CSV table of C-alpha atoms in Angstrom, one decimal:
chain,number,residue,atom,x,y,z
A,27,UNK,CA,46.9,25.7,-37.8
A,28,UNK,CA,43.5,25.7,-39.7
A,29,UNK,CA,44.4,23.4,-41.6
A,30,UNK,CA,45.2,21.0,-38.6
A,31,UNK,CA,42.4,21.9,-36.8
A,32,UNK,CA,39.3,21.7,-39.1
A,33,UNK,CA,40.1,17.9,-39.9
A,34,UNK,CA,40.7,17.1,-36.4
A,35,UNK,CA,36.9,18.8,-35.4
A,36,UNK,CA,35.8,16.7,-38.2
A,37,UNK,CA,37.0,13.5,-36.8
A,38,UNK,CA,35.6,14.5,-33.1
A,39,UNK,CA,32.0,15.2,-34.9
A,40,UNK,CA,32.8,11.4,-36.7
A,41,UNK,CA,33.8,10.2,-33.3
A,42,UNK,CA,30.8,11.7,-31.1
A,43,UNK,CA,28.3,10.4,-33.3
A,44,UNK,CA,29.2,7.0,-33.5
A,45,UNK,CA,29.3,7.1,-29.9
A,46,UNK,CA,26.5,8.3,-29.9
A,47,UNK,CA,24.7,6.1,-32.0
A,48,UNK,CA,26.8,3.2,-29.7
A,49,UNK,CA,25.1,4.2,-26.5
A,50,UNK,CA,21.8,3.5,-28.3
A,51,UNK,CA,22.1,0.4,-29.4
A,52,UNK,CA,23.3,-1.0,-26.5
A,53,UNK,CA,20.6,0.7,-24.4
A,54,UNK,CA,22.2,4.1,-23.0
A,55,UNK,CA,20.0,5.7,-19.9
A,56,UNK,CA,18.6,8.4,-22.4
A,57,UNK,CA,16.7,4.8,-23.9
A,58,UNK,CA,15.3,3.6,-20.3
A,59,UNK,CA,11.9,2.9,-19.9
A,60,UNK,CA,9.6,4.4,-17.2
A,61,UNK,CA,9.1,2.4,-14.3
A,62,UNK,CA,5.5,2.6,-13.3
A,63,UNK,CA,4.2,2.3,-9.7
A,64,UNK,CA,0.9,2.1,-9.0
A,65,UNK,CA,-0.4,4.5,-6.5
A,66,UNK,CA,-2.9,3.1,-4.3
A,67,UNK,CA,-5.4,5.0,-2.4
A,68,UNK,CA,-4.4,4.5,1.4
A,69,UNK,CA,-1.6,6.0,3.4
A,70,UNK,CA,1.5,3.1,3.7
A,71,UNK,CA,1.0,2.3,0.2
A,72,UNK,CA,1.0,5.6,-0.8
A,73,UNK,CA,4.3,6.2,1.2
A,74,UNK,CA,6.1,2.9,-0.1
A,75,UNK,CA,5.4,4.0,-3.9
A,76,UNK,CA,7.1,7.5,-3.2
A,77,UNK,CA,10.0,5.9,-1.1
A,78,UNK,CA,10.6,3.2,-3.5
A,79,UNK,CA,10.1,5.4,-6.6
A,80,UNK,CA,12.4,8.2,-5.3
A,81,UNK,CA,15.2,5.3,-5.1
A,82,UNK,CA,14.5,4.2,-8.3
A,83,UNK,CA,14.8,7.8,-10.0
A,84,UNK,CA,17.8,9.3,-8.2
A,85,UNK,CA,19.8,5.9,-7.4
A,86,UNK,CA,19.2,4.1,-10.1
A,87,UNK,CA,18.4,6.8,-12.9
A,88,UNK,CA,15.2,5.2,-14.3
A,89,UNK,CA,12.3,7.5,-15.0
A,90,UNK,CA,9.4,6.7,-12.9
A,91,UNK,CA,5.3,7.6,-12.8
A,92,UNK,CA,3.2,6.7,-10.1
A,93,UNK,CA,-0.6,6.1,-11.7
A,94,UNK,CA,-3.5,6.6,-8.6
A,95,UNK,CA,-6.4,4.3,-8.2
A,96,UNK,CA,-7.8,1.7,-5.7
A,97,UNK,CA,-6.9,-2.2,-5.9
A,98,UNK,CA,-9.2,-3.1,-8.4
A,99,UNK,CA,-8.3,-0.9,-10.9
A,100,UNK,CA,-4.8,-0.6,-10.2
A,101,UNK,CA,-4.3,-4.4,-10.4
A,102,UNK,CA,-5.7,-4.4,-13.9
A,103,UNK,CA,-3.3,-2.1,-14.8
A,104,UNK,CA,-0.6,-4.6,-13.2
A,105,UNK,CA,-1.8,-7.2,-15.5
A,106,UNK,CA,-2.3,-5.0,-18.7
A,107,UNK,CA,1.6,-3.9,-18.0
A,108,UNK,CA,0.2,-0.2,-17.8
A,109,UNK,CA,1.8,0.0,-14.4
A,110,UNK,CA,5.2,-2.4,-13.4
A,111,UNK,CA,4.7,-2.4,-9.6
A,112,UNK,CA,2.8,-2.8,-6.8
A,113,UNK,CA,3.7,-2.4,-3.2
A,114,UNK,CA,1.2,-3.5,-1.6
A,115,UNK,CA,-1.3,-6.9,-2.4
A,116,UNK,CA,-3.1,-7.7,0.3
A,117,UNK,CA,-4.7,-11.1,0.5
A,118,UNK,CA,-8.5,-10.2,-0.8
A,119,UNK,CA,-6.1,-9.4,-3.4
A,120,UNK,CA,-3.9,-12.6,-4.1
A,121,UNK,CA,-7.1,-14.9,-4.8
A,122,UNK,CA,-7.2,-12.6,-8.0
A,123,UNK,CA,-4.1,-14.4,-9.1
A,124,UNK,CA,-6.3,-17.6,-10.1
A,125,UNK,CA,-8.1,-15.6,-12.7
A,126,UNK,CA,-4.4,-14.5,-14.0
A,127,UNK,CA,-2.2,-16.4,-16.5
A,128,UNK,CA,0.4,-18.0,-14.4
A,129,UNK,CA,3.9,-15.8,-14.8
A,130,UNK,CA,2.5,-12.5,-15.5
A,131,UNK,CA,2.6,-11.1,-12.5
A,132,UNK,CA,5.8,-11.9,-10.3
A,133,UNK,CA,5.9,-12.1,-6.6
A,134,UNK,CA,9.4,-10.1,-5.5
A,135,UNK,CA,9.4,-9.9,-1.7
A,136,UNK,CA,6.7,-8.8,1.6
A,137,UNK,CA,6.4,-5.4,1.8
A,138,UNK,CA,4.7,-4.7,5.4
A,139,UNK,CA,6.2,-6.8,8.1
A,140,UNK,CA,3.0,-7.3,10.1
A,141,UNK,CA,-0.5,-6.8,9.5
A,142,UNK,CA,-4.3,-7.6,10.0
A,143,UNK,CA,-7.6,-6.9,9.0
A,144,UNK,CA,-10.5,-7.3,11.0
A,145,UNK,CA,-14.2,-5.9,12.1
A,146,UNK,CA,-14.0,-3.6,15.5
A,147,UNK,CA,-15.5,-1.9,18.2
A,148,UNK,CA,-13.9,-0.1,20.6
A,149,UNK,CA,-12.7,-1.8,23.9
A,150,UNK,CA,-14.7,0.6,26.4
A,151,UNK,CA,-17.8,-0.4,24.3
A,152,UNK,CA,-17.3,-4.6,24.9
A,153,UNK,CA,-16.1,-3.5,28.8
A,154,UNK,CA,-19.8,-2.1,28.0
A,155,UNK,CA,-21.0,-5.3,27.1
A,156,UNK,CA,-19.8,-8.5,27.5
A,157,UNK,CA,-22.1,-10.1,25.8
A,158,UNK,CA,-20.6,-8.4,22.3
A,159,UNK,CA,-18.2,-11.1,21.5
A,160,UNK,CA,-18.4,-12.1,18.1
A,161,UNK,CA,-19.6,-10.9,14.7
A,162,UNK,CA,-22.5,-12.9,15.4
A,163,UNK,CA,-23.4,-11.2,18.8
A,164,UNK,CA,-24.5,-7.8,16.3
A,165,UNK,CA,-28.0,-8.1,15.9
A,166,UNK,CA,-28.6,-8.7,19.6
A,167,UNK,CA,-27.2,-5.7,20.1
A,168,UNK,CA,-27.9,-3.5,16.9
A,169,UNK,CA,-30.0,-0.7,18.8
A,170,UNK,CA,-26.3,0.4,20.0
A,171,UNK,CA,-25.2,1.3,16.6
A,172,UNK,CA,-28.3,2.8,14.7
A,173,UNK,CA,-28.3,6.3,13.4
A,174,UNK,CA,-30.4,8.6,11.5
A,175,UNK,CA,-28.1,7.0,8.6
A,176,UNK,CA,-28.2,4.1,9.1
A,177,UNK,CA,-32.1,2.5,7.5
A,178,UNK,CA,-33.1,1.4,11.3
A,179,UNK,CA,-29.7,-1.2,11.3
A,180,UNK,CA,-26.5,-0.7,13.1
A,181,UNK,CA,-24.6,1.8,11.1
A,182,UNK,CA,-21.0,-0.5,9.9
A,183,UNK,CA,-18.4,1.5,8.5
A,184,UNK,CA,-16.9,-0.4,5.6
A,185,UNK,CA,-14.7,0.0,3.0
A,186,UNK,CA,-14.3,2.2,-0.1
A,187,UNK,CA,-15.4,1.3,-3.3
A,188,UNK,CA,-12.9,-0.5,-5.6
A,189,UNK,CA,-11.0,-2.1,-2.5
A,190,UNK,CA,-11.0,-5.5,-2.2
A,191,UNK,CA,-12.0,-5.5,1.4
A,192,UNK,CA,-15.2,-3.8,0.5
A,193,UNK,CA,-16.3,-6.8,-1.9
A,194,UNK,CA,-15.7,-9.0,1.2
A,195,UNK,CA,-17.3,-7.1,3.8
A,196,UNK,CA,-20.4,-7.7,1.7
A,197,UNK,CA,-19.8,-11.1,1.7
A,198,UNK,CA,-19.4,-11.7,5.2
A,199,UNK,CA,-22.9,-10.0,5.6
A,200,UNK,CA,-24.2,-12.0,3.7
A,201,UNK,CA,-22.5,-15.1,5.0
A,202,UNK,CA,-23.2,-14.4,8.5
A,203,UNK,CA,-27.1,-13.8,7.7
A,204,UNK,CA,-26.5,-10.4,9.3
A,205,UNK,CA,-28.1,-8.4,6.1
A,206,UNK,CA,-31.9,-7.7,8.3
A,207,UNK,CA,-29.3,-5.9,11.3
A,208,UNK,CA,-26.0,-4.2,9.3
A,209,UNK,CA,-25.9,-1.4,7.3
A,210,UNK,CA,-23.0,-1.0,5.4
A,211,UNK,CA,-21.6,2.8,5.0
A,212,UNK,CA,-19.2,3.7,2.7
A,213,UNK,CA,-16.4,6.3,4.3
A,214,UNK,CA,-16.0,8.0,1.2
A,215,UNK,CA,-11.9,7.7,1.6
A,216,UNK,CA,-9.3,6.3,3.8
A,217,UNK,CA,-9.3,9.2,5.5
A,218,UNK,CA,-12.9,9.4,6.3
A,219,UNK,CA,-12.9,5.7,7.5
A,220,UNK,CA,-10.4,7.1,10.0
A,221,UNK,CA,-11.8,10.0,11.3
A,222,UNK,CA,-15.1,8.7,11.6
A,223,UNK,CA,-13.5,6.4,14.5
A,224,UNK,CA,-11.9,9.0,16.3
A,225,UNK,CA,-14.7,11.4,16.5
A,226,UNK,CA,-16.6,8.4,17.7
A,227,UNK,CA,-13.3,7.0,19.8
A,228,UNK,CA,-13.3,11.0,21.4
A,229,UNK,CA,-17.1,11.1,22.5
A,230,UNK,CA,-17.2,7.4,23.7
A,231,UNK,CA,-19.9,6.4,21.1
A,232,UNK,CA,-20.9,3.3,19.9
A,233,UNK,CA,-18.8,2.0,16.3
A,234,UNK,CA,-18.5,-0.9,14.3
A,235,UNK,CA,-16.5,-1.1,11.3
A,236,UNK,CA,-13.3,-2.4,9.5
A,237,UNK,CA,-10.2,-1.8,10.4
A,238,UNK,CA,-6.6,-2.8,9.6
A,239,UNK,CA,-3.2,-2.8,10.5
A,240,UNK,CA,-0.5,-0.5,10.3
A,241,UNK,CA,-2.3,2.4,10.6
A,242,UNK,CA,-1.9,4.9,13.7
A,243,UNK,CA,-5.5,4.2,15.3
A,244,UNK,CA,-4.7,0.9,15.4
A,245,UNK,CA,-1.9,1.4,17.7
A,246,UNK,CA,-3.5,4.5,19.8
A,247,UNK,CA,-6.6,3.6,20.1
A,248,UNK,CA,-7.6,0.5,22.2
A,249,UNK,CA,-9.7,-1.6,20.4
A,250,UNK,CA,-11.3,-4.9,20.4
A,251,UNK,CA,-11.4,-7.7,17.0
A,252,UNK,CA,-15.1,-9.3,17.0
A,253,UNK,CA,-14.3,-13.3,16.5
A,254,UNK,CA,-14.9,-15.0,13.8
A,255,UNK,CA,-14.6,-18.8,12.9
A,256,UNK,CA,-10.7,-19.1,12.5
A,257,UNK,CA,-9.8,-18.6,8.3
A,258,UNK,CA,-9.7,-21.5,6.1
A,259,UNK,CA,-9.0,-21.8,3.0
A,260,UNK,CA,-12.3,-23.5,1.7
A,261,UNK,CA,-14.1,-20.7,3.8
A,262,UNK,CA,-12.4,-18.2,2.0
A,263,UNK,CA,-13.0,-19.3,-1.7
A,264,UNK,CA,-16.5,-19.6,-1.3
A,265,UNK,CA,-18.4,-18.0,1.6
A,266,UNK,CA,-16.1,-15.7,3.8
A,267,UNK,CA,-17.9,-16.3,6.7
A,268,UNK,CA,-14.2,-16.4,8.6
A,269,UNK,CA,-11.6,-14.4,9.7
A,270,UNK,CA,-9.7,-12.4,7.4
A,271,UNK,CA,-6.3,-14.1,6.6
A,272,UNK,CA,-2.8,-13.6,8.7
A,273,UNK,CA,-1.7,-10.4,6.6
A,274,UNK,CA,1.0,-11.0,4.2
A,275,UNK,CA,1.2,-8.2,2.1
A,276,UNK,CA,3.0,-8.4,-1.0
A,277,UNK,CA,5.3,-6.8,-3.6
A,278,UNK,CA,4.4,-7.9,-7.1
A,279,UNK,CA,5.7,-7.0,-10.4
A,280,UNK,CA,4.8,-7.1,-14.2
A,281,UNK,CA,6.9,-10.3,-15.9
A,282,UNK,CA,8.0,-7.1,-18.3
A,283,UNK,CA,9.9,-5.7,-15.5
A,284,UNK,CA,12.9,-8.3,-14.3
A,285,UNK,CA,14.4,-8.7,-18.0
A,286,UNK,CA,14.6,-4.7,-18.4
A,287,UNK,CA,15.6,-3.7,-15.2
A,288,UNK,CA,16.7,-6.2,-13.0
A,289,UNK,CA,18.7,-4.1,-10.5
A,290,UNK,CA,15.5,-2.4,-9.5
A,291,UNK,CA,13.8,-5.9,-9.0
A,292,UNK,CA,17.1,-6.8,-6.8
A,293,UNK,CA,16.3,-4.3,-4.8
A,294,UNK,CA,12.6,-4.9,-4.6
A,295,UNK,CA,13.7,-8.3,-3.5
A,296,UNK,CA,15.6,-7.1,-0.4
A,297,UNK,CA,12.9,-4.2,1.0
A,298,UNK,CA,11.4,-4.6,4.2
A,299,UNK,CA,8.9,-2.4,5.7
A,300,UNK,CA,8.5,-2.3,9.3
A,301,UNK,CA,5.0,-1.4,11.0
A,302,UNK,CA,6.2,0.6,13.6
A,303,UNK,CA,8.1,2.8,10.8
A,304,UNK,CA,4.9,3.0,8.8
A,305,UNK,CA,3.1,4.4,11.5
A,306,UNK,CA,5.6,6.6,13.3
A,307,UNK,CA,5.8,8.4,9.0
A,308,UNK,CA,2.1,8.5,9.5
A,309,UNK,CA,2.2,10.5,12.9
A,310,UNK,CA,4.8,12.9,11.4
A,311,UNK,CA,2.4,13.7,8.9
A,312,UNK,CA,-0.6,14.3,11.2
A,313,UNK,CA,1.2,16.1,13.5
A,314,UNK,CA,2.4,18.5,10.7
A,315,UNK,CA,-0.2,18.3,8.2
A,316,UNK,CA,1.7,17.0,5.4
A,317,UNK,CA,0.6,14.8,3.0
A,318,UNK,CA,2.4,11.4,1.7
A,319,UNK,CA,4.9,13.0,-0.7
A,320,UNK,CA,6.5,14.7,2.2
A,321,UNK,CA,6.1,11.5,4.3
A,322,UNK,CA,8.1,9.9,2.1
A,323,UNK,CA,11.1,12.8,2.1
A,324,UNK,CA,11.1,12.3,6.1
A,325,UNK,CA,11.1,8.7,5.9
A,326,UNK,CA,14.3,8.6,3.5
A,327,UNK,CA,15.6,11.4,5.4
A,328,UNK,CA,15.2,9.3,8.9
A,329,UNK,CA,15.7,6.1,8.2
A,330,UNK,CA,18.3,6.0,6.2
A,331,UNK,CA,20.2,3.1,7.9
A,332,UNK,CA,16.8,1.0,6.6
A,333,UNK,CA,16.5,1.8,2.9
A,334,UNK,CA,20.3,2.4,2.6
A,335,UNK,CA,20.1,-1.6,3.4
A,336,UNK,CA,18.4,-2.4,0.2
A,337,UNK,CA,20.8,-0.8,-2.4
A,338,UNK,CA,24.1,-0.6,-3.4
A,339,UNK,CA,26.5,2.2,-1.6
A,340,UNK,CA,26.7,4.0,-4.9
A,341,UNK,CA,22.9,3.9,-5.1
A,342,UNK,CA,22.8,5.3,-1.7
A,343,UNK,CA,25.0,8.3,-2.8
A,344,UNK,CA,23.3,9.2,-5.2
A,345,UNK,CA,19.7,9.2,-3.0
A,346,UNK,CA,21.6,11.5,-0.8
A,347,UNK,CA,22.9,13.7,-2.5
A,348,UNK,CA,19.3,13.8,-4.4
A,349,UNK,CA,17.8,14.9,-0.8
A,350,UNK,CA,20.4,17.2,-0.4
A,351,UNK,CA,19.9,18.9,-3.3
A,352,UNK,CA,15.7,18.9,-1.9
A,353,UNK,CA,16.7,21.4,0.8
């Protein structure tokens, strides 16, 4: 018998390493390249890159990393091929693409179904005064929104450094010759932008600031978009003194991304994010103090019959019994 068994062990230890060395030629999963997300700083981008990346690593078996950062920085990093995708380009974003050799980046489906961006006050405040109409209408009535903070101007909450948005608020300001009566405040974080309105919102106070959509306060709270001339495209390559563009936001990928893992760009193809679920994942989380990671979990967990839509039934399986194993 050991004379039988000690060549046949042999020939398994023969057999296992040619395998072995098989798998990686051709590529075996051990081989697979992180997929990178890039892990912007606001709340529905924050949740699609945990929801997407989660279906990635458990249903398709790819290692992932999400790298933080705001839109400037984070679409360098798109570019450089330090991160592979982005689920969210909003359009102060997409004029970028002209300063970008063409096919580097690769536009694979919408990600949020509806959206705006806009300068607001709150509705109370135009029932207030009528007169308050359009952007233009601020320095007539500037005394309604100066503070101690705010250099004798009316105090306009903008955006955060390194967002997009934030480069064209200036802009607009500029535009609109409205740099003598606005002082532009930076929130400090998405967050901040947010509760800044409500605790103004809550004690009927004068605001003025940016604001977009999905986000929860844009659906509770009642407020009112200052007009602007409508957007054009000449307008918006050189002066921004328009509206901000119809909101489509984008998914865009690294060109290194679709040759080495084209199911995950399939899928990327076939996502669809719907506004109402963005902000009803939002509410969970303020209503039970969780942050974006958990959002995510509870937005797999509840809409299954969405994301489930995307992938294969095997990929689906595999998610599942991923959360499962979660607790």
């Amino acid at each position: 018998m050991k004379r039988t068994i000690r060549p046949l062990l042999a020939a398994l230890a023969v057999m296992t390493a040619g395998l072995a060395l098989l798998l990686a030629a051709c590529g075996g999963d051990s081989e697979r390249e992180p997929v990178v997300f890039s892990d912007l700083n606001w709340p529905s981008a924050e949740i699609q890159a945990r929801v997407a990346s989660y279906i990635v690593e458990h249903g398709y078996e790819y290692p992932v990393e999400l790298v933080p950062g705001d839109t400037v920085s984070l679409w360098q990093a798109l570019v450089n091929n330090d991160t592979h995708v982005t689920m969210e380009i909003w359009p102060a974003q997409q004029e970028w693409l002209l300063d970008v050799d063409e096919g580097t980046l690769v536009e694979v489906g919408l990600s949020l179904d509806t959206g705006w961006e806009a300068w607001v006050i709150p509705q109370y405040l135009k029932d207030e005064n009528p007169g308050l109409v359009s952007v233009t209408d601020l320095p007539a009535y500037m005394d309604l929104f100066v503070t101690a903070d705010s250099q004798g101007k009316a105090r306009f909450v903008t955006c955060l450094p390194g967002w997009a948005c934030e480069q064209v608020n200036d802009a607009k300001v500029q535009a609109y010759g409205l740099a003598d009566s606005i002082h532009l405040l930076n929130p400090g974080s998405s967050a901040g932008l947010f509760a800044d309105l409500e605790a103004a919102y809550s004690r009927g106070d004068a605001w003025v600031g940016y604001m977009w959509h999905p986000t929860p306060l844009s659906v509770k709270l009642d407020l009112y978009i200052l007009e602007e001339p409508a957007y054009s495209d000449e307008c918006w390559s050189t002066t921004k003194a328009c509206a901000y563009p119809e909101a489509k936001v984008l998914i865009m990928v690294n060109k290194s991304l679709p040759e080495r893992a084209p199911e995950v760009v399939e899928f990327l193809e076939k996502w669809s994010f719907k506004a109402a679920d963005q902000v009803a994942t939002e509410i969970w989380m303020e209503e039970n103090n969780e942050d974006s990671d958990a959002g995510a979990l509870w937005f797999l967990r509840n809409y299954r019959e969405v994301w489930a839509s995307f992938v294969p039934d095997d990929v689906a399986k595999k998610v599942d019994e991923a959360l499962a194993d979660e607790g």
